[in-house]
Amino acid sequence: MAAVEKRRQAVAQATSFTDSGRPVVSRAAATAESEEDFLRQAGVTEMLRAALLKVLEARPEEPIAFLAHYFENMGLRSPANGGAGEPPGQLLLQQQRLGRALWHLRLAHHSQRTAFNNNVGVAYECLSASGRKKKPGLDGRTYSELLKRICRDGEAPEEVVAPLLRKIQCRDHEAVPLAVFRAGMLTCFVLLEFVARAGALYRLLEDPGLAVADRRLGQAVLDTLEGALQSSDDTAPARYLEAGSRLGPDSLALAMDRALVARRPSAPMTREEFLEKAAALFIAKVKPVG
C-alpha cells in the first residue's frame, strides 16, 4: 500500500489542474520534453545514431577509440566551419578535409561493397564542402591530391603507382563527379593490395642471401600472372585481384620448372623491378579517366 501511495503522489506532483479542470504537465516533464526536442532539432540525436551505425558497420577492435576519432573529425564536415576559398587557414582546412576523407575511406575494406561505397560518399561530401563565396563541388586538384595521399600512405613505391595516377587523375579545375571519384578511390586501394600480393610472390622467389630473385623465375611468374589477368574480361578493378588469386601452386610450380629447364646463368631481378612490372600488368587493364 505504501508503494502505491508513493506512486500516486508522484503522479500528482507531475500533473496539476487548472481552474477549468484541464490537466497541466509539470515543469519537470516539460523540461524533459524540451531537452529531447532540443537534441533532435540540433541534430545531436541523428548524429549519435549515425555514429553508432558506423561502429556497427566497421566493427572496430576498439569501439571507444573509434568513436573518439569519429567525433574528433565531425566538425570538419560542415561548410560552416570555414570556406575552402577563404584566405585565412585555407591550406590547413584543406589538409584537414583530406585527412578526414582518408579516415572515412579506410573504415571498410573495398570488398565490403556497400559499406565502402557509403564511406566514399561521405568522403566526397566532406571534400565538396564549400565556403560562403564558393559553390560546392570537388575539383580535380583535390581529387588528385587524395589519390596521391592514398598511394603514399599505402607505402607503394612511387615509380610503381605513378603510371596509375597519370591515367586516372583529372585536370586541376575539372569538376569531378561522384562516379569518377568512386572509381578512382577503388582503383587505388585495389592496386595497393595487388602490389602487396605481388610482393608476397616475390618473397617466395627471392634468394635470402642475395636479396634478389632469378630473372627466369621472376619473368615466368609475371607471364603466368599476365595470362590470368588477360583471361578476365571484366573491367572492375576488384576482378583483377580475383584473377591473380587464381594462380594456384601447381600453375606457378609448372611455370618455374619450365624456366629452370635451360639451367643457364641468369641475371637477377630486383624487388622494385618485379613490382613495377606486376603493377604495369594491372594498370594496363585500367580505363583512363575521360
mmCIF file of C-alpha atoms in Angstrom:
data_model
loop_
_atom_site.group_PDB
_atom_site.id
_atom_site.type_symbol
_atom_site.label_atom_id
_atom_site.label_comp_id
_atom_site.label_asym_id
_atom_site.label_seq_id
_atom_site.Cartn_x
_atom_site.Cartn_y
_atom_site.Cartn_z
ATOM 1 C CA MET A 1 0.000 0.000 0.000
ATOM 2 C CA ALA A 2 2.842 2.375 0.820
ATOM 3 C CA ALA A 3 4.370 1.828 -2.616
ATOM 4 C CA VAL A 4 1.028 2.531 -4.324
ATOM 5 C CA GLU A 5 0.631 5.737 -2.305
ATOM 6 C CA LYS A 6 4.108 6.923 -3.334
ATOM 7 C CA ARG A 7 3.281 6.386 -6.993
ATOM 8 C CA ARG A 8 0.026 8.368 -6.567
ATOM 9 C CA GLN A 9 1.977 11.240 -5.017
ATOM 10 C CA ALA A 10 4.494 11.177 -7.907
ATOM 11 C CA VAL A 11 1.684 11.358 -10.457
ATOM 12 C CA ALA A 12 0.040 14.169 -8.511
ATOM 13 C CA GLN A 13 3.299 16.114 -8.457
ATOM 14 C CA ALA A 14 3.870 15.640 -12.185
ATOM 15 C CA THR A 15 0.337 16.727 -13.116
ATOM 16 C CA SER A 16 -1.763 19.631 -11.833
ATOM 17 C CA PHE A 17 -5.112 21.019 -12.919
ATOM 18 C CA THR A 18 -6.253 24.462 -13.988
ATOM 19 C CA ASP A 19 -9.433 26.092 -12.737
ATOM 20 C CA SER A 20 -11.221 24.614 -15.739
ATOM 21 C CA GLY A 21 -10.159 21.148 -14.687
ATOM 22 C CA ARG A 22 -7.704 20.572 -17.569
ATOM 23 C CA PRO A 23 -4.519 18.695 -16.653
ATOM 24 C CA VAL A 24 -1.271 20.651 -16.914
ATOM 25 C CA VAL A 25 2.113 18.984 -17.374
ATOM 26 C CA SER A 26 4.566 19.884 -14.615
ATOM 27 C CA ARG A 27 7.674 21.997 -15.228
ATOM 28 C CA ALA A 28 9.959 18.933 -14.849
ATOM 29 C CA ALA A 29 8.077 16.970 -17.519
ATOM 30 C CA ALA A 30 8.029 19.968 -19.857
ATOM 31 C CA THR A 31 11.765 20.460 -19.362
ATOM 32 C CA ALA A 32 12.463 16.827 -20.236
ATOM 33 C CA GLU A 33 10.381 17.152 -23.385
ATOM 34 C CA SER A 34 12.050 20.431 -24.359
ATOM 35 C CA GLU A 35 15.508 18.875 -23.874
ATOM 36 C CA GLU A 36 14.576 15.997 -26.169
ATOM 37 C CA ASP A 37 13.293 18.447 -28.769
ATOM 38 C CA PHE A 38 16.470 20.494 -28.477
ATOM 39 C CA LEU A 39 18.687 17.454 -29.109
ATOM 40 C CA ARG A 40 16.574 16.448 -32.066
ATOM 41 C CA GLN A 41 16.434 19.918 -33.599
ATOM 42 C CA ALA A 42 20.174 20.447 -33.128
ATOM 43 C CA GLY A 43 20.888 17.218 -34.976
ATOM 44 C CA VAL A 44 22.540 15.543 -31.994
ATOM 45 C CA THR A 45 20.125 12.599 -31.980
ATOM 46 C CA GLU A 46 20.728 11.890 -35.642
ATOM 47 C CA MET A 47 24.492 12.377 -35.219
ATOM 48 C CA LEU A 48 24.656 9.818 -32.397
ATOM 49 C CA ARG A 49 22.579 7.404 -34.416
ATOM 50 C CA ALA A 50 24.938 7.800 -37.386
ATOM 51 C CA ALA A 51 27.960 7.260 -35.138
ATOM 52 C CA LEU A 52 26.540 4.027 -33.717
ATOM 53 C CA LEU A 53 25.729 2.805 -37.215
ATOM 54 C CA LYS A 54 29.348 3.471 -38.205
ATOM 55 C CA VAL A 55 30.553 1.389 -35.264
ATOM 56 C CA LEU A 56 28.285 -1.497 -36.265
ATOM 57 C CA GLU A 57 29.383 -1.133 -39.889
ATOM 58 C CA ALA A 58 33.137 -1.061 -39.234
ATOM 59 C CA ARG A 59 33.134 -3.293 -36.104
ATOM 60 C CA PRO A 60 36.483 -1.891 -34.876
ATOM 61 C CA GLU A 61 38.591 -3.683 -32.285
ATOM 62 C CA GLU A 62 38.425 -0.601 -30.017
ATOM 63 C CA PRO A 63 34.925 0.942 -30.369
ATOM 64 C CA ILE A 64 35.532 3.747 -27.841
ATOM 65 C CA ALA A 65 38.697 4.938 -29.603
ATOM 66 C CA PHE A 66 36.845 4.656 -32.896
ATOM 67 C CA LEU A 67 34.024 6.897 -31.624
ATOM 68 C CA ALA A 68 36.504 9.392 -30.186
ATOM 69 C CA HIS A 69 38.213 9.695 -33.571
ATOM 70 C CA TYR A 70 34.848 9.888 -35.305
ATOM 71 C CA PHE A 71 33.629 12.815 -33.182
ATOM 72 C CA GLU A 72 37.027 14.498 -33.389
ATOM 73 C CA ASN A 73 36.569 14.711 -37.141
ATOM 74 C CA MET A 74 32.852 15.553 -37.123
ATOM 75 C CA GLY A 75 33.316 19.317 -37.131
ATOM 76 C CA LEU A 76 35.151 19.364 -40.463
ATOM 77 C CA ARG A 77 32.192 18.054 -42.419
ATOM 78 C CA SER A 78 30.100 21.195 -42.203
ATOM 79 C CA PRO A 79 30.728 24.037 -44.670
ATOM 80 C CA ALA A 80 30.017 26.471 -41.837
ATOM 81 C CA ASN A 81 33.445 25.708 -40.422
ATOM 82 C CA GLY A 82 35.044 27.911 -42.982
ATOM 83 C CA GLY A 83 35.281 28.051 -46.738
ATOM 84 C CA ALA A 84 37.868 26.444 -48.921
ATOM 85 C CA GLY A 85 38.046 29.780 -50.747
ATOM 86 C CA GLU A 86 38.694 31.859 -47.643
ATOM 87 C CA PRO A 87 42.344 33.034 -47.393
ATOM 88 C CA PRO A 88 42.879 32.535 -43.601
ATOM 89 C CA GLY A 89 43.651 28.918 -42.856
ATOM 90 C CA GLN A 90 42.792 27.762 -46.364
ATOM 91 C CA LEU A 91 45.649 25.272 -46.653
ATOM 92 C CA LEU A 92 45.114 23.933 -43.130
ATOM 93 C CA LEU A 93 41.400 23.433 -43.737
ATOM 94 C CA GLN A 94 42.098 21.614 -46.999
ATOM 95 C CA GLN A 95 44.580 19.279 -45.313
ATOM 96 C CA GLN A 96 42.092 18.610 -42.527
ATOM 97 C CA ARG A 97 39.405 17.701 -45.035
ATOM 98 C CA LEU A 98 41.786 15.406 -46.896
ATOM 99 C CA GLY A 99 42.711 13.693 -43.639
ATOM 100 C CA ARG A 100 39.094 13.217 -42.672
ATOM 101 C CA ALA A 101 38.211 11.898 -46.136
ATOM 102 C CA LEU A 102 41.049 9.377 -45.868
ATOM 103 C CA TRP A 103 39.802 8.287 -42.463
ATOM 104 C CA HIS A 104 36.329 7.561 -43.831
ATOM 105 C CA LEU A 105 37.724 5.739 -46.865
ATOM 106 C CA ARG A 106 39.674 3.377 -44.602
ATOM 107 C CA LEU A 107 36.741 2.470 -42.364
ATOM 108 C CA ALA A 108 35.794 -0.514 -44.521
ATOM 109 C CA HIS A 109 37.745 -2.737 -46.902
ATOM 110 C CA HIS A 110 36.838 -2.278 -50.553
ATOM 111 C CA SER A 111 35.495 -5.849 -50.642
ATOM 112 C CA GLN A 112 32.707 -4.708 -48.275
ATOM 113 C CA ARG A 113 30.993 -3.086 -51.219
ATOM 114 C CA THR A 114 28.019 -1.386 -49.533
ATOM 115 C CA ALA A 115 29.993 -0.035 -46.565
ATOM 116 C CA PHE A 116 32.871 1.091 -48.791
ATOM 117 C CA ASN A 117 30.548 2.913 -51.209
ATOM 118 C CA ASN A 118 28.794 4.642 -48.306
ATOM 119 C CA ASN A 119 32.125 5.828 -46.934
ATOM 120 C CA VAL A 120 33.195 7.024 -50.382
ATOM 121 C CA GLY A 121 30.028 9.131 -50.481
ATOM 122 C CA VAL A 122 30.804 10.676 -47.078
ATOM 123 C CA ALA A 123 34.399 11.426 -48.156
ATOM 124 C CA TYR A 124 33.114 13.046 -51.344
ATOM 125 C CA GLU A 125 30.707 15.263 -49.392
ATOM 126 C CA CYS A 126 33.462 16.234 -46.981
ATOM 127 C CA LEU A 127 35.776 17.353 -49.796
ATOM 128 C CA SER A 128 32.939 19.028 -51.696
ATOM 129 C CA ALA A 129 32.004 21.295 -48.773
ATOM 130 C CA SER A 130 32.150 24.924 -49.801
ATOM 131 C CA GLY A 131 32.604 28.282 -48.187
ATOM 132 C CA ARG A 132 30.307 31.263 -48.378
ATOM 133 C CA LYS A 133 31.879 32.533 -51.602
ATOM 134 C CA LYS A 134 32.329 29.241 -53.411
ATOM 135 C CA LYS A 135 29.901 26.816 -54.974
ATOM 136 C CA PRO A 136 30.007 23.248 -53.639
ATOM 137 C CA GLY A 137 31.783 20.625 -55.697
ATOM 138 C CA LEU A 138 35.009 18.654 -55.959
ATOM 139 C CA ASP A 139 37.773 19.831 -58.274
ATOM 140 C CA GLY A 140 40.455 17.771 -59.966
ATOM 141 C CA ARG A 141 43.253 19.189 -57.824
ATOM 142 C CA THR A 142 41.724 17.940 -54.574
ATOM 143 C CA TYR A 143 40.799 14.592 -56.144
ATOM 144 C CA SER A 144 44.328 14.061 -57.469
ATOM 145 C CA GLU A 145 45.878 15.064 -54.140
ATOM 146 C CA LEU A 146 43.743 12.478 -52.363
ATOM 147 C CA LEU A 147 44.833 9.778 -54.823
ATOM 148 C CA LYS A 148 48.478 10.634 -54.107
ATOM 149 C CA ARG A 149 47.878 10.518 -50.348
ATOM 150 C CA ILE A 150 46.277 7.074 -50.579
ATOM 151 C CA CYS A 151 49.175 5.681 -52.591
ATOM 152 C CA ARG A 152 51.813 7.335 -50.408
ATOM 153 C CA ASP A 153 50.256 6.149 -47.163
ATOM 154 C CA GLY A 154 49.974 2.676 -48.662
ATOM 155 C CA GLU A 155 53.780 2.541 -48.840
ATOM 156 C CA ALA A 156 53.781 1.556 -52.507
ATOM 157 C CA PRO A 157 56.930 2.648 -54.392
ATOM 158 C CA GLU A 158 56.360 5.935 -56.215
ATOM 159 C CA GLU A 159 57.595 4.564 -59.540
ATOM 160 C CA VAL A 160 55.032 1.746 -59.238
ATOM 161 C CA VAL A 161 51.943 3.916 -58.706
ATOM 162 C CA ALA A 162 52.942 6.942 -60.823
ATOM 163 C CA PRO A 163 51.637 5.419 -64.106
ATOM 164 C CA LEU A 164 48.247 4.742 -62.497
ATOM 165 C CA LEU A 165 47.968 8.288 -61.138
ATOM 166 C CA ARG A 166 48.691 9.709 -64.582
ATOM 167 C CA LYS A 167 45.937 7.524 -66.002
ATOM 168 C CA ILE A 168 43.124 8.333 -63.557
ATOM 169 C CA GLN A 169 43.914 11.907 -62.470
ATOM 170 C CA CYS A 170 41.780 14.858 -63.536
ATOM 171 C CA ARG A 171 42.819 18.367 -64.517
ATOM 172 C CA ASP A 172 43.104 20.774 -61.588
ATOM 173 C CA HIS A 173 39.986 22.827 -62.333
ATOM 174 C CA GLU A 174 37.926 19.975 -63.753
ATOM 175 C CA ALA A 175 34.729 19.083 -61.884
ATOM 176 C CA VAL A 176 34.884 15.518 -60.571
ATOM 177 C CA PRO A 177 31.538 13.690 -60.338
ATOM 178 C CA LEU A 178 30.896 11.110 -57.642
ATOM 179 C CA ALA A 179 31.109 8.159 -60.080
ATOM 180 C CA VAL A 180 34.623 9.167 -61.187
ATOM 181 C CA PHE A 181 35.655 9.791 -57.573
ATOM 182 C CA ARG A 182 34.391 6.367 -56.500
ATOM 183 C CA ALA A 183 36.151 4.590 -59.376
ATOM 184 C CA GLY A 184 39.437 6.360 -58.628
ATOM 185 C CA MET A 185 39.358 5.539 -54.914
ATOM 186 C CA LEU A 186 38.523 1.889 -55.563
ATOM 187 C CA THR A 187 41.234 1.539 -58.203
ATOM 188 C CA CYS A 188 43.896 2.970 -55.887
ATOM 189 C CA PHE A 189 43.026 0.693 -52.984
ATOM 190 C CA VAL A 190 42.882 -2.373 -55.225
ATOM 191 C CA LEU A 191 46.251 -1.533 -56.789
ATOM 192 C CA LEU A 192 47.844 -1.257 -53.351
ATOM 193 C CA GLU A 193 46.537 -4.695 -52.423
ATOM 194 C CA PHE A 194 47.634 -6.076 -55.796
ATOM 195 C CA VAL A 195 51.161 -4.745 -55.260
ATOM 196 C CA ALA A 196 51.233 -6.195 -51.723
ATOM 197 C CA ARG A 197 50.332 -9.623 -53.092
ATOM 198 C CA ALA A 198 52.969 -9.263 -55.801
ATOM 199 C CA GLY A 199 55.482 -8.501 -53.061
ATOM 200 C CA ALA A 200 54.493 -11.713 -51.269
ATOM 201 C CA LEU A 201 55.065 -13.627 -54.515
ATOM 202 C CA TYR A 202 58.495 -12.076 -54.899
ATOM 203 C CA ARG A 203 59.492 -13.142 -51.389
ATOM 204 C CA LEU A 204 58.885 -16.738 -52.449
ATOM 205 C CA LEU A 205 61.302 -16.300 -55.349
ATOM 206 C CA GLU A 206 63.901 -14.247 -53.534
ATOM 207 C CA ASP A 207 67.277 -15.670 -52.606
ATOM 208 C CA PRO A 208 67.625 -14.729 -48.896
ATOM 209 C CA GLY A 209 71.370 -14.392 -49.170
ATOM 210 C CA LEU A 210 71.394 -12.149 -52.239
ATOM 211 C CA ALA A 211 68.052 -10.320 -51.694
ATOM 212 C CA VAL A 212 67.270 -10.766 -55.411
ATOM 213 C CA ALA A 213 65.387 -13.342 -57.485
ATOM 214 C CA ASP A 214 66.405 -15.325 -60.528
ATOM 215 C CA ARG A 215 65.195 -13.393 -63.575
ATOM 216 C CA ARG A 216 63.897 -16.514 -65.286
ATOM 217 C CA LEU A 217 61.737 -17.363 -62.283
ATOM 218 C CA GLY A 218 60.516 -13.796 -61.894
ATOM 219 C CA GLN A 219 59.587 -13.488 -65.539
ATOM 220 C CA ALA A 220 57.852 -16.870 -65.513
ATOM 221 C CA VAL A 221 55.646 -15.758 -62.616
ATOM 222 C CA LEU A 222 54.905 -12.428 -64.339
ATOM 223 C CA ASP A 223 53.955 -14.223 -67.558
ATOM 224 C CA THR A 224 51.609 -16.510 -65.639
ATOM 225 C CA LEU A 225 50.087 -13.506 -63.869
ATOM 226 C CA GLU A 226 49.611 -11.706 -67.182
ATOM 227 C CA GLY A 227 47.802 -14.725 -68.612
ATOM 228 C CA ALA A 228 45.446 -14.790 -65.618
ATOM 229 C CA LEU A 229 44.668 -11.078 -65.984
ATOM 230 C CA GLN A 230 44.077 -11.316 -69.737
ATOM 231 C CA SER A 231 41.631 -14.149 -69.197
ATOM 232 C CA SER A 232 39.451 -11.768 -67.190
ATOM 233 C CA ASP A 233 37.250 -9.657 -69.458
ATOM 234 C CA ASP A 234 35.741 -7.752 -66.545
ATOM 235 C CA THR A 235 36.840 -4.112 -66.229
ATOM 236 C CA ALA A 236 36.169 -3.885 -62.477
ATOM 237 C CA PRO A 237 39.485 -3.441 -60.596
ATOM 238 C CA ALA A 238 38.451 -5.883 -57.862
ATOM 239 C CA ARG A 239 38.195 -8.620 -60.505
ATOM 240 C CA TYR A 240 41.907 -8.252 -61.216
ATOM 241 C CA LEU A 241 42.644 -9.362 -57.676
ATOM 242 C CA GLU A 242 40.423 -12.399 -58.173
ATOM 243 C CA ALA A 243 42.240 -13.234 -61.398
ATOM 244 C CA GLY A 244 45.587 -13.011 -59.636
ATOM 245 C CA SER A 245 44.295 -15.195 -56.814
ATOM 246 C CA ARG A 246 43.592 -17.955 -59.310
ATOM 247 C CA LEU A 247 47.333 -18.503 -59.648
ATOM 248 C CA GLY A 248 47.450 -21.851 -57.899
ATOM 249 C CA PRO A 249 50.638 -23.512 -56.611
ATOM 250 C CA ASP A 250 50.524 -26.038 -59.462
ATOM 251 C CA SER A 251 50.478 -23.442 -62.242
ATOM 252 C CA LEU A 252 53.258 -21.434 -60.616
ATOM 253 C CA ALA A 253 55.386 -24.501 -59.978
ATOM 254 C CA LEU A 254 54.968 -25.617 -63.593
ATOM 255 C CA ALA A 255 55.988 -22.201 -64.911
ATOM 256 C CA MET A 256 59.025 -22.099 -62.627
ATOM 257 C CA ASP A 257 60.098 -25.618 -63.640
ATOM 258 C CA ARG A 258 59.959 -24.642 -67.291
ATOM 259 C CA ALA A 259 62.014 -21.535 -66.606
ATOM 260 C CA LEU A 260 64.763 -23.567 -64.937
ATOM 261 C CA VAL A 261 64.997 -26.282 -67.581
ATOM 262 C CA ALA A 262 67.746 -24.499 -69.513
ATOM 263 C CA ARG A 263 69.925 -24.202 -66.387
ATOM 264 C CA ARG A 264 71.796 -21.283 -67.929
ATOM 265 C CA PRO A 265 73.170 -18.372 -65.886
ATOM 266 C CA SER A 266 70.522 -15.718 -65.378
ATOM 267 C CA ALA A 267 70.680 -12.080 -64.389
ATOM 268 C CA PRO A 268 68.990 -11.136 -61.105
ATOM 269 C CA MET A 269 65.619 -9.402 -60.874
ATOM 270 C CA THR A 270 65.189 -6.893 -58.065
ATOM 271 C CA ARG A 271 62.056 -6.483 -55.988
ATOM 272 C CA GLU A 272 61.480 -2.996 -57.413
ATOM 273 C CA GLU A 273 61.614 -4.272 -60.994
ATOM 274 C CA PHE A 274 59.278 -7.169 -60.216
ATOM 275 C CA LEU A 275 56.713 -4.921 -58.513
ATOM 276 C CA GLU A 276 56.887 -2.343 -61.282
ATOM 277 C CA LYS A 277 56.255 -4.951 -63.960
ATOM 278 C CA ALA A 278 53.452 -6.577 -61.968
ATOM 279 C CA ALA A 279 51.774 -3.200 -61.413
ATOM 280 C CA ALA A 280 52.101 -2.419 -65.133
ATOM 281 C CA LEU A 281 50.015 -5.524 -65.901
ATOM 282 C CA PHE A 282 47.304 -4.228 -63.573
ATOM 283 C CA ILE A 283 47.424 -0.644 -64.852
ATOM 284 C CA ALA A 284 47.146 -1.796 -68.466
ATOM 285 C CA LYS A 285 43.636 -3.066 -67.639
ATOM 286 C CA VAL A 286 42.512 0.217 -66.040
ATOM 287 C CA LYS A 287 40.440 2.562 -68.181
ATOM 288 C CA PRO A 288 41.721 6.159 -68.218
ATOM 289 C CA VAL A 289 39.500 8.935 -66.867
ATOM 290 C CA GLY A 290 37.508 10.640 -69.605
#
